[in-house]
């Protein structure tokens, strides 16, 4: 892991950009150490510098957590194949037209999840070698990647998932294996995530400790107080 820049923010959080092979990432660390770690994982295609993600990361870092985000394969500025770009366009067109999207979704998102999880595990290895970062490890973000990562990575101790209406079939099966505490956020009017599918996914999680928070509004309308509730959730299980 090579750090390429750093700056001290007004709240005392240290923000550092890094590269790990071909993986670009950002690490936010609090002034106190050692700190438990939260992996902040964004949805496919979005960059790690997406403002809502950065705001969540800085909030948790200011409350005593080390927080890391990366651009996994196909995300942010990393190269995408012509086939991936076509699949994105086909998926958007089908969703806007109200057409069935399952076949497109499976062929597109499934490989993205398969590619992202090994890169997150490699990043986790490197992060836990840094001074001032300690376990346990939490996860916050994209449901599909989170299910697979929690299923294969024993260092993940608690996870917060977002949306979950469209999740590949493989991860819907893996959801039954999860045993860690989960906090599942659902926007009731999310135009991109079918509500019933999200509810069915929540029901299928195998863990005995799972909490569902549902709020009115569209995909990006999650209330700010859910960030505070998420902080209390991680405090219970990571501190």
PDB file of N, CA and C in Angstrom, residues 181-227:
ATOM      1  N   UNK A 181     -24.372  -9.665  13.070  1.00  0.00           N
ATOM      2  CA  UNK A 181     -25.438  -8.658  13.209  1.00  0.00           C
ATOM      3  C   UNK A 181     -25.560  -7.815  11.943  1.00  0.00           C
ATOM      4  N   UNK A 182     -26.798  -7.520  11.539  1.00  0.00           N
ATOM      5  CA  UNK A 182     -27.067  -6.761  10.326  1.00  0.00           C
ATOM      6  C   UNK A 182     -28.025  -5.610  10.604  1.00  0.00           C
ATOM      7  N   UNK A 183     -27.758  -4.482   9.937  1.00  0.00           N
ATOM      8  CA  UNK A 183     -28.686  -3.358   9.897  1.00  0.00           C
ATOM      9  C   UNK A 183     -29.020  -3.123   8.425  1.00  0.00           C
ATOM     10  N   UNK A 184     -30.293  -3.234   8.076  1.00  0.00           N
ATOM     11  CA  UNK A 184     -30.733  -3.198   6.680  1.00  0.00           C
ATOM     12  C   UNK A 184     -31.592  -1.961   6.466  1.00  0.00           C
ATOM     13  N   UNK A 185     -31.140  -1.051   5.591  1.00  0.00           N
ATOM     14  CA  UNK A 185     -31.864   0.192   5.314  1.00  0.00           C
ATOM     15  C   UNK A 185     -32.650   0.056   4.023  1.00  0.00           C
ATOM     16  N   UNK A 186     -33.912   0.466   4.080  1.00  0.00           N
ATOM     17  CA  UNK A 186     -34.803   0.365   2.926  1.00  0.00           C
ATOM     18  C   UNK A 186     -35.535   1.679   2.725  1.00  0.00           C
ATOM     19  N   UNK A 187     -35.427   2.233   1.519  1.00  0.00           N
ATOM     20  CA  UNK A 187     -36.235   3.382   1.133  1.00  0.00           C
ATOM     21  C   UNK A 187     -37.520   2.867   0.491  1.00  0.00           C
ATOM     22  N   UNK A 188     -38.647   3.219   1.090  1.00  0.00           N
ATOM     23  CA  UNK A 188     -39.926   2.618   0.741  1.00  0.00           C
ATOM     24  C   UNK A 188     -40.333   2.883  -0.707  1.00  0.00           C
ATOM     25  N   UNK A 189     -39.900   4.009  -1.248  1.00  0.00           N
ATOM     26  CA  UNK A 189     -40.292   4.393  -2.609  1.00  0.00           C
ATOM     27  C   UNK A 189     -39.098   4.373  -3.560  1.00  0.00           C
ATOM     28  N   UNK A 190     -38.121   3.541  -3.265  1.00  0.00           N
ATOM     29  CA  UNK A 190     -36.903   3.455  -4.079  1.00  0.00           C
ATOM     30  C   UNK A 190     -37.261   3.012  -5.497  1.00  0.00           C
ATOM     31  N   UNK A 191     -37.010   3.902  -6.450  1.00  0.00           N
ATOM     32  CA  UNK A 191     -37.379   3.627  -7.824  1.00  0.00           C
ATOM     33  C   UNK A 191     -36.503   2.555  -8.475  1.00  0.00           C
ATOM     34  N   UNK A 192     -35.336   2.266  -7.881  1.00  0.00           N
ATOM     35  CA  UNK A 192     -34.430   1.304  -8.490  1.00  0.00           C
ATOM     36  C   UNK A 192     -34.321  -0.012  -7.751  1.00  0.00           C
ATOM     37  N   UNK A 193     -35.092  -0.171  -6.675  1.00  0.00           N
ATOM     38  CA  UNK A 193     -35.003  -1.400  -5.882  1.00  0.00           C
ATOM     39  C   UNK A 193     -36.402  -1.842  -5.476  1.00  0.00           C
ATOM     40  N   UNK A 194     -36.918  -2.896  -6.084  1.00  0.00           N
ATOM     41  CA  UNK A 194     -38.274  -3.352  -5.761  1.00  0.00           C
ATOM     42  C   UNK A 194     -38.426  -3.661  -4.272  1.00  0.00           C
ATOM     43  N   UNK A 195     -39.415  -3.037  -3.662  1.00  0.00           N
ATOM     44  CA  UNK A 195     -39.602  -3.149  -2.214  1.00  0.00           C
ATOM     45  C   UNK A 195     -39.810  -4.592  -1.767  1.00  0.00           C
ATOM     46  N   UNK A 196     -40.636  -5.338  -2.466  1.00  0.00           N
ATOM     47  CA  UNK A 196     -40.948  -6.692  -2.036  1.00  0.00           C
ATOM     48  C   UNK A 196     -39.717  -7.586  -2.078  1.00  0.00           C
ATOM     49  N   UNK A 197     -38.888  -7.397  -3.086  1.00  0.00           N
ATOM     50  CA  UNK A 197     -37.658  -8.198  -3.161  1.00  0.00           C
ATOM     51  C   UNK A 197     -36.732  -7.873  -1.988  1.00  0.00           C
ATOM     52  N   UNK A 198     -36.669  -6.600  -1.634  1.00  0.00           N
ATOM     53  CA  UNK A 198     -35.830  -6.222  -0.493  1.00  0.00           C
ATOM     54  C   UNK A 198     -36.349  -6.843   0.792  1.00  0.00           C
ATOM     55  N   UNK A 199     -37.668  -6.837   0.975  1.00  0.00           N
ATOM     56  CA  UNK A 199     -38.248  -7.438   2.172  1.00  0.00           C
ATOM     57  C   UNK A 199     -38.003  -8.948   2.207  1.00  0.00           C
ATOM     58  N   UNK A 200     -38.102  -9.586   1.070  1.00  0.00           N
ATOM     59  CA  UNK A 200     -37.834 -11.028   1.001  1.00  0.00           C
ATOM     60  C   UNK A 200     -36.372 -11.331   1.314  1.00  0.00           C
ATOM     61  N   UNK A 201     -35.481 -10.469   0.844  1.00  0.00           N
ATOM     62  CA  UNK A 201     -34.064 -10.664   1.155  1.00  0.00           C
ATOM     63  C   UNK A 201     -33.825 -10.532   2.650  1.00  0.00           C
ATOM     64  N   UNK A 202     -34.410  -9.507   3.266  1.00  0.00           N
ATOM     65  CA  UNK A 202     -34.252  -9.336   4.711  1.00  0.00           C
ATOM     66  C   UNK A 202     -34.732 -10.577   5.452  1.00  0.00           C
ATOM     67  N   UNK A 203     -35.853 -11.124   5.028  1.00  0.00           N
ATOM     68  CA  UNK A 203     -36.405 -12.314   5.673  1.00  0.00           C
ATOM     69  C   UNK A 203     -35.472 -13.515   5.546  1.00  0.00           C
ATOM     70  N   UNK A 204     -34.698 -13.558   4.467  1.00  0.00           N
ATOM     71  CA  UNK A 204     -33.851 -14.728   4.212  1.00  0.00           C
ATOM     72  C   UNK A 204     -32.520 -14.695   4.950  1.00  0.00           C
ATOM     73  N   UNK A 205     -32.101 -13.534   5.467  1.00  0.00           N
ATOM     74  CA  UNK A 205     -30.827 -13.478   6.189  1.00  0.00           C
ATOM     75  C   UNK A 205     -30.841 -14.481   7.337  1.00  0.00           C
ATOM     76  N   UNK A 206     -29.773 -15.268   7.443  1.00  0.00           N
ATOM     77  CA  UNK A 206     -29.735 -16.333   8.431  1.00  0.00           C
ATOM     78  C   UNK A 206     -29.442 -15.873   9.845  1.00  0.00           C
ATOM     79  N   UNK A 207     -28.912 -14.673  10.011  1.00  0.00           N
ATOM     80  CA  UNK A 207     -28.536 -14.208  11.335  1.00  0.00           C
ATOM     81  C   UNK A 207     -29.752 -14.036  12.246  1.00  0.00           C
ATOM     82  N   UNK A 208     -29.522 -14.223  13.547  1.00  0.00           N
ATOM     83  CA  UNK A 208     -30.584 -14.033  14.526  1.00  0.00           C
ATOM     84  C   UNK A 208     -30.699 -12.573  14.957  1.00  0.00           C
ATOM     85  N   UNK A 209     -29.693 -11.758  14.628  1.00  0.00           N
ATOM     86  CA  UNK A 209     -29.719 -10.341  15.009  1.00  0.00           C
ATOM     87  C   UNK A 209     -29.719  -9.491  13.745  1.00  0.00           C
ATOM     88  N   UNK A 210     -30.906  -9.125  13.301  1.00  0.00           N
ATOM     89  CA  UNK A 210     -31.034  -8.299  12.104  1.00  0.00           C
ATOM     90  C   UNK A 210     -32.123  -7.271  12.345  1.00  0.00           C
ATOM     91  N   UNK A 211     -31.874  -6.062  11.880  1.00  0.00           N
ATOM     92  CA  UNK A 211     -32.785  -4.947  12.090  1.00  0.00           C
ATOM     93  C   UNK A 211     -33.091  -4.295  10.754  1.00  0.00           C
ATOM     94  N   UNK A 212     -34.378  -4.021  10.505  1.00  0.00           N
ATOM     95  CA  UNK A 212     -34.808  -3.356   9.287  1.00  0.00           C
ATOM     96  C   UNK A 212     -35.284  -1.951   9.617  1.00  0.00           C
ATOM     97  N   UNK A 213     -34.703  -0.954   8.942  1.00  0.00           N
ATOM     98  CA  UNK A 213     -35.168   0.424   9.052  1.00  0.00           C
ATOM     99  C   UNK A 213     -35.722   0.831   7.694  1.00  0.00           C
ATOM    100  N   UNK A 214     -37.008   1.152   7.641  1.00  0.00           N
ATOM    101  CA  UNK A 214     -37.656   1.580   6.394  1.00  0.00           C
ATOM    102  C   UNK A 214     -38.109   3.022   6.535  1.00  0.00           C
ATOM    103  N   UNK A 215     -37.772   3.823   5.521  1.00  0.00           N
ATOM    104  CA  UNK A 215     -38.164   5.230   5.515  1.00  0.00           C
ATOM    105  C   UNK A 215     -38.827   5.573   4.193  1.00  0.00           C
ATOM    106  N   UNK A 216     -39.742   6.520   4.234  1.00  0.00           N
ATOM    107  CA  UNK A 216     -40.373   6.987   3.016  1.00  0.00           C
ATOM    108  C   UNK A 216     -39.349   7.734   2.161  1.00  0.00           C
ATOM    109  N   UNK A 217     -39.548   7.663   0.832  1.00  0.00           N
ATOM    110  CA  UNK A 217     -38.673   8.422  -0.051  1.00  0.00           C
ATOM    111  C   UNK A 217     -37.963   7.546  -1.055  1.00  0.00           C
ATOM    112  N   UNK A 218     -37.299   8.215  -2.004  1.00  0.00           N
ATOM    113  CA  UNK A 218     -36.595   7.529  -3.077  1.00  0.00           C
ATOM    114  C   UNK A 218     -35.203   7.078  -2.687  1.00  0.00           C
ATOM    115  N   UNK A 219     -34.455   6.639  -3.692  1.00  0.00           N
ATOM    116  CA  UNK A 219     -33.184   5.944  -3.466  1.00  0.00           C
ATOM    117  C   UNK A 219     -32.181   6.785  -2.675  1.00  0.00           C
ATOM    118  N   UNK A 220     -32.076   8.061  -2.982  1.00  0.00           N
ATOM    119  CA  UNK A 220     -31.075   8.890  -2.305  1.00  0.00           C
ATOM    120  C   UNK A 220     -31.694   9.724  -1.181  1.00  0.00           C
ATOM    121  N   UNK A 221     -32.864   9.321  -0.711  1.00  0.00           N
ATOM    122  CA  UNK A 221     -33.550  10.094   0.321  1.00  0.00           C
ATOM    123  C   UNK A 221     -33.377   9.568   1.727  1.00  0.00           C
ATOM    124  N   UNK A 222     -32.399   8.705   1.961  1.00  0.00           N
ATOM    125  CA  UNK A 222     -32.197   8.162   3.308  1.00  0.00           C
ATOM    126  C   UNK A 222     -31.979   9.297   4.314  1.00  0.00           C
ATOM    127  N   UNK A 223     -32.759   9.351   5.375  1.00  0.00           N
ATOM    128  CA  UNK A 223     -32.626  10.454   6.342  1.00  0.00           C
ATOM    129  C   UNK A 223     -31.259  10.446   7.030  1.00  0.00           C
ATOM    130  N   UNK A 224     -30.797  11.645   7.368  1.00  0.00           N
ATOM    131  CA  UNK A 224     -29.491  11.761   8.003  1.00  0.00           C
ATOM    132  C   UNK A 224     -29.445  11.030   9.342  1.00  0.00           C
ATOM    133  N   UNK A 225     -30.585  10.960  10.049  1.00  0.00           N
ATOM    134  CA  UNK A 225     -30.547  10.306  11.363  1.00  0.00           C
ATOM    135  C   UNK A 225     -30.208   8.834  11.257  1.00  0.00           C
ATOM    136  N   UNK A 226     -30.352   8.236  10.068  1.00  0.00           N
ATOM    137  CA  UNK A 226     -29.951   6.841   9.916  1.00  0.00           C
ATOM    138  C   UNK A 226     -28.444   6.684  10.047  1.00  0.00           C
ATOM    139  N   UNK A 227     -27.698   7.729   9.719  1.00  0.00           N
ATOM    140  CA  UNK A 227     -26.252   7.688   9.917  1.00  0.00           C
ATOM    141  C   UNK A 227     -25.933   7.622  11.409  1.00  0.00           C
TER     142      UNK A 227
END
